[in-house]
GROMACS .gro file of C-alpha atoms in nm:
model
  211
    1MET     CA    1  -2.120  -3.933   2.062
    2GLU     CA    2  -2.092  -3.555   2.074
    3ARG     CA    3  -2.434  -3.538   2.223
    4ALA     CA    4  -2.356  -3.804   2.486
    5LEU     CA    5  -2.039  -3.614   2.579
    6ALA     CA    6  -2.223  -3.284   2.615
    7GLU     CA    7  -2.499  -3.443   2.827
    8TYR     CA    8  -2.246  -3.611   3.051
    9LEU     CA    9  -2.068  -3.279   3.117
   10VAL     CA   10  -2.401  -3.119   3.207
   11ILE     CA   11  -2.485  -3.397   3.453
   12PHE     CA   12  -2.130  -3.379   3.594
   13ALA     CA   13  -2.172  -3.005   3.656
   14ARG     CA   14  -2.501  -3.071   3.835
   15CYS     CA   15  -2.336  -3.330   4.053
   16LEU     CA   16  -2.069  -3.081   4.155
   17ALA     CA   17  -2.335  -2.824   4.236
   18GLY     CA   18  -2.525  -3.073   4.446
   19CYS     CA   19  -2.220  -3.125   4.665
   20GLU     CA   20  -2.239  -2.762   4.773
   21GLY     CA   21  -2.572  -2.809   4.947
   22ALA     CA   22  -2.654  -2.838   5.318
   23HIS     CA   23  -2.479  -3.101   5.525
   24GLU     CA   24  -2.596  -3.273   5.840
   25GLN     CA   25  -2.377  -3.184   6.132
   26VAL     CA   26  -2.329  -3.492   6.343
   27ASP     CA   27  -2.039  -3.382   6.574
   28PHE     CA   28  -2.044  -3.049   6.751
   29LYS     CA   29  -1.696  -2.910   6.715
   30ASP     CA   30  -1.541  -2.566   6.723
   31PHE     CA   31  -1.597  -2.330   6.434
   32TYR     CA   32  -1.278  -2.392   6.237
   33PRO     CA   33  -1.276  -2.774   6.268
   34SER     CA   34  -1.641  -2.771   6.158
   35ILE     CA   35  -1.560  -2.569   5.850
   36ALA     CA   36  -1.266  -2.800   5.767
   37ASP     CA   37  -1.494  -3.108   5.793
   38LEU     CA   38  -1.755  -2.943   5.576
   39PHE     CA   39  -1.494  -2.855   5.314
   40ALA     CA   40  -1.351  -3.210   5.313
   41GLU     CA   41  -1.696  -3.363   5.278
   42SER     CA   42  -1.776  -3.137   4.984
   43LEU     CA   43  -1.450  -3.229   4.815
   44GLN     CA   44  -1.505  -3.601   4.863
   45CYS     CA   45  -1.854  -3.568   4.715
   46LYS     CA   46  -1.719  -3.389   4.411
   47VAL     CA   47  -1.440  -3.641   4.357
   48ASP     CA   48  -1.699  -3.922   4.380
   49CYS     CA   49  -1.904  -3.764   4.104
   50GLU     CA   50  -1.677  -3.905   3.835
   51ALA     CA   51  -1.708  -4.262   3.969
   52ASN     CA   52  -2.081  -4.233   4.039
   53LEU     CA   53  -2.152  -4.126   3.682
   54THR     CA   54  -1.951  -4.411   3.528
   55PRO     CA   55  -2.198  -4.624   3.330
   56ASN     CA   56  -2.239  -4.994   3.385
   57VAL     CA   57  -2.262  -5.190   3.058
   58GLY     CA   58  -2.342  -5.562   3.082
   59GLY     CA   59  -2.238  -5.571   3.450
   60TYR     CA   60  -1.905  -5.401   3.388
   61PHE     CA   61  -1.814  -5.040   3.458
   62VAL     CA   62  -1.660  -4.849   3.169
   63GLU     CA   63  -1.305  -4.753   3.268
   64LYS     CA   64  -1.187  -4.406   3.173
   65PHE     CA   65  -1.534  -4.322   3.046
   66VAL     CA   66  -1.471  -3.965   2.937
   67ALA     CA   67  -1.140  -4.059   2.774
   68THR     CA   68  -1.316  -4.347   2.591
   69MET     CA   69  -1.565  -4.104   2.441
   70TYR     CA   70  -1.284  -3.897   2.293
   71HIS     CA   71  -1.127  -4.216   2.162
   72TYR     CA   72  -1.445  -4.298   1.972
   73LEU     CA   73  -1.479  -3.939   1.850
   74GLN     CA   74  -1.129  -3.956   1.711
   75PHE     CA   75  -1.211  -4.270   1.515
   76ALA     CA   76  -1.551  -4.144   1.402
   77TYR     CA   77  -1.415  -3.810   1.272
   78TYR     CA   78  -1.134  -3.987   1.088
   79LYS     CA   79  -1.389  -4.203   0.912
   80LEU     CA   80  -1.587  -3.896   0.821
   81ASN     CA   81  -1.262  -3.748   0.678
   82ASP     CA   82  -1.275  -3.462   0.931
   83VAL     CA   83  -0.912  -3.493   1.030
   84ARG     CA   84  -0.899  -3.162   1.207
   85GLN     CA   85  -1.158  -3.277   1.465
   86ALA     CA   86  -0.997  -3.623   1.472
   87ALA     CA   87  -0.660  -3.474   1.571
   88ARG     CA   88  -0.819  -3.255   1.840
   89SER     CA   89  -1.009  -3.552   1.979
   90ALA     CA   90  -0.688  -3.757   1.992
   91ALA     CA   91  -0.512  -3.475   2.176
   92SER     CA   92  -0.804  -3.459   2.418
   93TYR     CA   93  -0.777  -3.836   2.484
   94MET     CA   94  -0.406  -3.796   2.560
   95LEU     CA   95  -0.494  -3.573   2.854
   96PHE     CA   96  -0.637  -3.870   3.039
   97ASP     CA   97  -0.402  -4.141   2.915
   98PRO     CA   98  -0.076  -3.993   2.785
   99GLU     CA   99   0.092  -4.338   2.776
  100ASP     CA  100  -0.151  -4.489   2.526
  101SER     CA  101   0.067  -4.616   2.241
  102VAL     CA  102  -0.214  -4.644   1.989
  103MET     CA  103  -0.322  -4.282   2.029
  104GLN     CA  104   0.044  -4.170   2.022
  105GLN     CA  105   0.078  -4.334   1.683
  106ASN     CA  106  -0.245  -4.167   1.562
  107LEU     CA  107  -0.108  -3.828   1.651
  108VAL     CA  108   0.221  -3.905   1.478
  109TYR     CA  109   0.023  -4.000   1.169
  110TYR     CA  110  -0.180  -3.676   1.174
  111ARG     CA  111   0.133  -3.466   1.219
  112PHE     CA  112   0.307  -3.647   0.933
  113HIS     CA  113   0.024  -3.569   0.694
  114ARG     CA  114  -0.053  -3.224   0.835
  115ALA     CA  115   0.043  -3.043   0.511
  116ARG     CA  116  -0.184  -3.278   0.314
  117TRP     CA  117  -0.487  -3.188   0.530
  118GLY     CA  118  -0.388  -2.830   0.601
  119LEU     CA  119  -0.355  -2.878   0.973
  120GLU     CA  120  -0.214  -2.609   1.199
  121GLU     CA  121  -0.049  -2.641   1.535
  122GLU     CA  122  -0.369  -2.540   1.714
  123ASP     CA  123  -0.544  -2.841   1.559
  124PHE     CA  124  -0.325  -3.066   1.777
  125GLN     CA  125  -0.439  -2.900   2.099
  126PRO     CA  126  -0.701  -3.057   2.325
  127ARG     CA  127  -1.058  -2.941   2.299
  128GLU     CA  128  -1.162  -2.674   2.543
  129GLU     CA  129  -1.420  -2.875   2.741
  130ALA     CA  130  -1.177  -3.170   2.766
  131LEU     CA  131  -0.906  -2.946   2.908
  132LEU     CA  132  -1.148  -2.790   3.155
  133TYR     CA  133  -1.277  -3.129   3.271
  134HIS     CA  134  -0.933  -3.275   3.307
  135ASN     CA  135  -0.797  -2.977   3.505
  136GLN     CA  136  -1.105  -2.962   3.723
  137THR     CA  137  -1.102  -3.327   3.824
  138ALA     CA  138  -0.726  -3.325   3.878
  139GLU     CA  139  -0.751  -3.020   4.101
  140LEU     CA  140  -1.031  -3.173   4.304
  141ARG     CA  141  -0.821  -3.482   4.375
  142GLU     CA  142  -0.527  -3.269   4.479
  143LEU     CA  143  -0.742  -3.057   4.710
  144LEU     CA  144  -0.893  -3.372   4.867
  145GLU     CA  145  -0.551  -3.514   4.933
  146PHE     CA  146  -0.443  -3.187   5.090
  147ALA     CA  147  -0.751  -3.188   5.310
  148HIS     CA  148  -0.683  -3.542   5.430
  149MET     CA  149  -0.327  -3.449   5.520
  150TYR     CA  150  -0.362  -3.105   5.679
  151LEU     CA  151  -0.727  -3.045   5.770
  152GLN     CA  152  -0.784  -3.338   5.998
  153SER     CA  153  -0.886  -3.278   6.362
  154ASP     CA  154  -0.577  -3.260   6.586
  155ASP     CA  155  -0.756  -3.297   6.921
  156GLU     CA  156  -0.594  -3.635   6.985
  157MET     CA  157  -0.251  -3.497   6.901
  158GLU     CA  158  -0.299  -3.210   7.148
  159LEU     CA  159  -0.395  -3.449   7.420
  160GLU     CA  160  -0.089  -3.659   7.364
  161GLU     CA  161   0.132  -3.350   7.383
  162THR     CA  162  -0.026  -3.195   7.695
  163GLU     CA  163  -0.077  -3.520   7.885
  164PRO     CA  164   0.228  -3.741   7.836
  165ARG     CA  165   0.185  -4.107   7.915
  166LEU     CA  166   0.333  -4.209   8.254
  167GLU     CA  167   0.621  -4.452   8.249
  168PRO     CA  168   0.603  -4.757   8.478
  169GLU     CA  169   0.856  -4.607   8.725
  170ASP     CA  170   0.657  -4.278   8.739
  171ARG     CA  171   0.325  -4.439   8.827
  172PRO     CA  172   0.220  -4.431   9.197
  173SER     CA  173   0.252  -4.762   9.374
  174ASP     CA  174   0.033  -4.920   9.641
  175ALA     CA  175   0.316  -4.885   9.894
  176GLU     CA  176   0.248  -4.511   9.929
  177PHE     CA  177  -0.100  -4.583  10.059
  178GLU     CA  178  -0.006  -4.866  10.302
  179GLY     CA  179  -0.017  -4.822  10.682
  180GLU     CA  180  -0.208  -4.575  10.890
  181GLY     CA  181  -0.193  -4.211  10.810
  182ASP     CA  182  -0.363  -3.946  10.600
  183TYR     CA  183  -0.503  -4.201  10.352
  184GLU     CA  184  -0.609  -4.478  10.600
  185GLU     CA  185  -0.709  -4.470  10.966
  186GLY     CA  186  -0.674  -4.757  11.200
  187ILE     CA  187  -0.973  -4.930  11.364
  188TYR     CA  188  -0.847  -4.875  11.722
  189SER     CA  189  -0.716  -4.551  11.853
  190ASP     CA  190  -0.367  -4.539  12.003
  191TRP     CA  191  -0.475  -4.332  12.303
  192TRP     CA  192  -0.761  -4.328  12.554
  193GLN     CA  193  -0.899  -4.037  12.753
  194GLU     CA  194  -1.092  -4.095  13.079
  195PRO     CA  195  -1.425  -3.916  13.091
  196ASP     CA  196  -1.467  -3.646  13.354
  197ALA     CA  197  -1.773  -3.818  13.500
  198LYS     CA  198  -1.962  -4.136  13.476
  199GLY     CA  199  -2.275  -4.149  13.279
  200ASP     CA  200  -2.388  -4.040  12.937
  201GLU     CA  201  -2.282  -3.680  12.983
  202ALA     CA  202  -1.929  -3.597  12.889
  203GLU     CA  203  -1.891  -3.345  13.168
  204ALA     CA  204  -2.058  -3.349  13.510
  205GLU     CA  205  -2.247  -3.042  13.616
  206PRO     CA  206  -2.063  -2.866  13.899
  207GLU     CA  207  -2.244  -2.879  14.239
  208PRO     CA  208  -2.362  -2.539  14.360
  209ASP     CA  209  -2.187  -2.394  14.663
  210ILE     CA  210  -2.404  -2.388  14.978
  211ALA     CA  211  -2.342  -2.083  15.196
   0.00000   0.00000   0.00000
């Protein structure tokens, strides 16, 4: 179980590192929105690592996989009479499920017999790698939530603020464009001008004076 836990943490670290790689840029945005999108995608990838590494046993995914490993370690160390490691494994499990009544009773039992086994207060602290994993995953989820709340593109919001929607009474009506005027010319003209001369020419050539 210790080996399985160590290998899982190695694979988890590799998954986090893989989320820092290159990303395909689909939308061409300004610099800062592009950086925000890249940051949010990387966070989502890292948060998904925990779910993607959850094993499927008999068609069922193991819930609280890392916590379950510490639960088994606690039981195994107790059977091996290594109560110090059992207590630390129980404390590590409580990081992920502090409301578990069974593990709470186990810790009470270990504390009650602490003098018998020579346990110190530090023996009831979570293991270092468990504390690191718990804090890391919790921080990633908090950062992702922050990114969803405050790093989303606000282009639509700016459009709504700069271009308010017209109310029905403010919208132009067809009556403004009815009749003849600047927007619409009549078919027939209201005035008529006689040509200066008959024929195709608009103006007749003046006859030369004969001396």
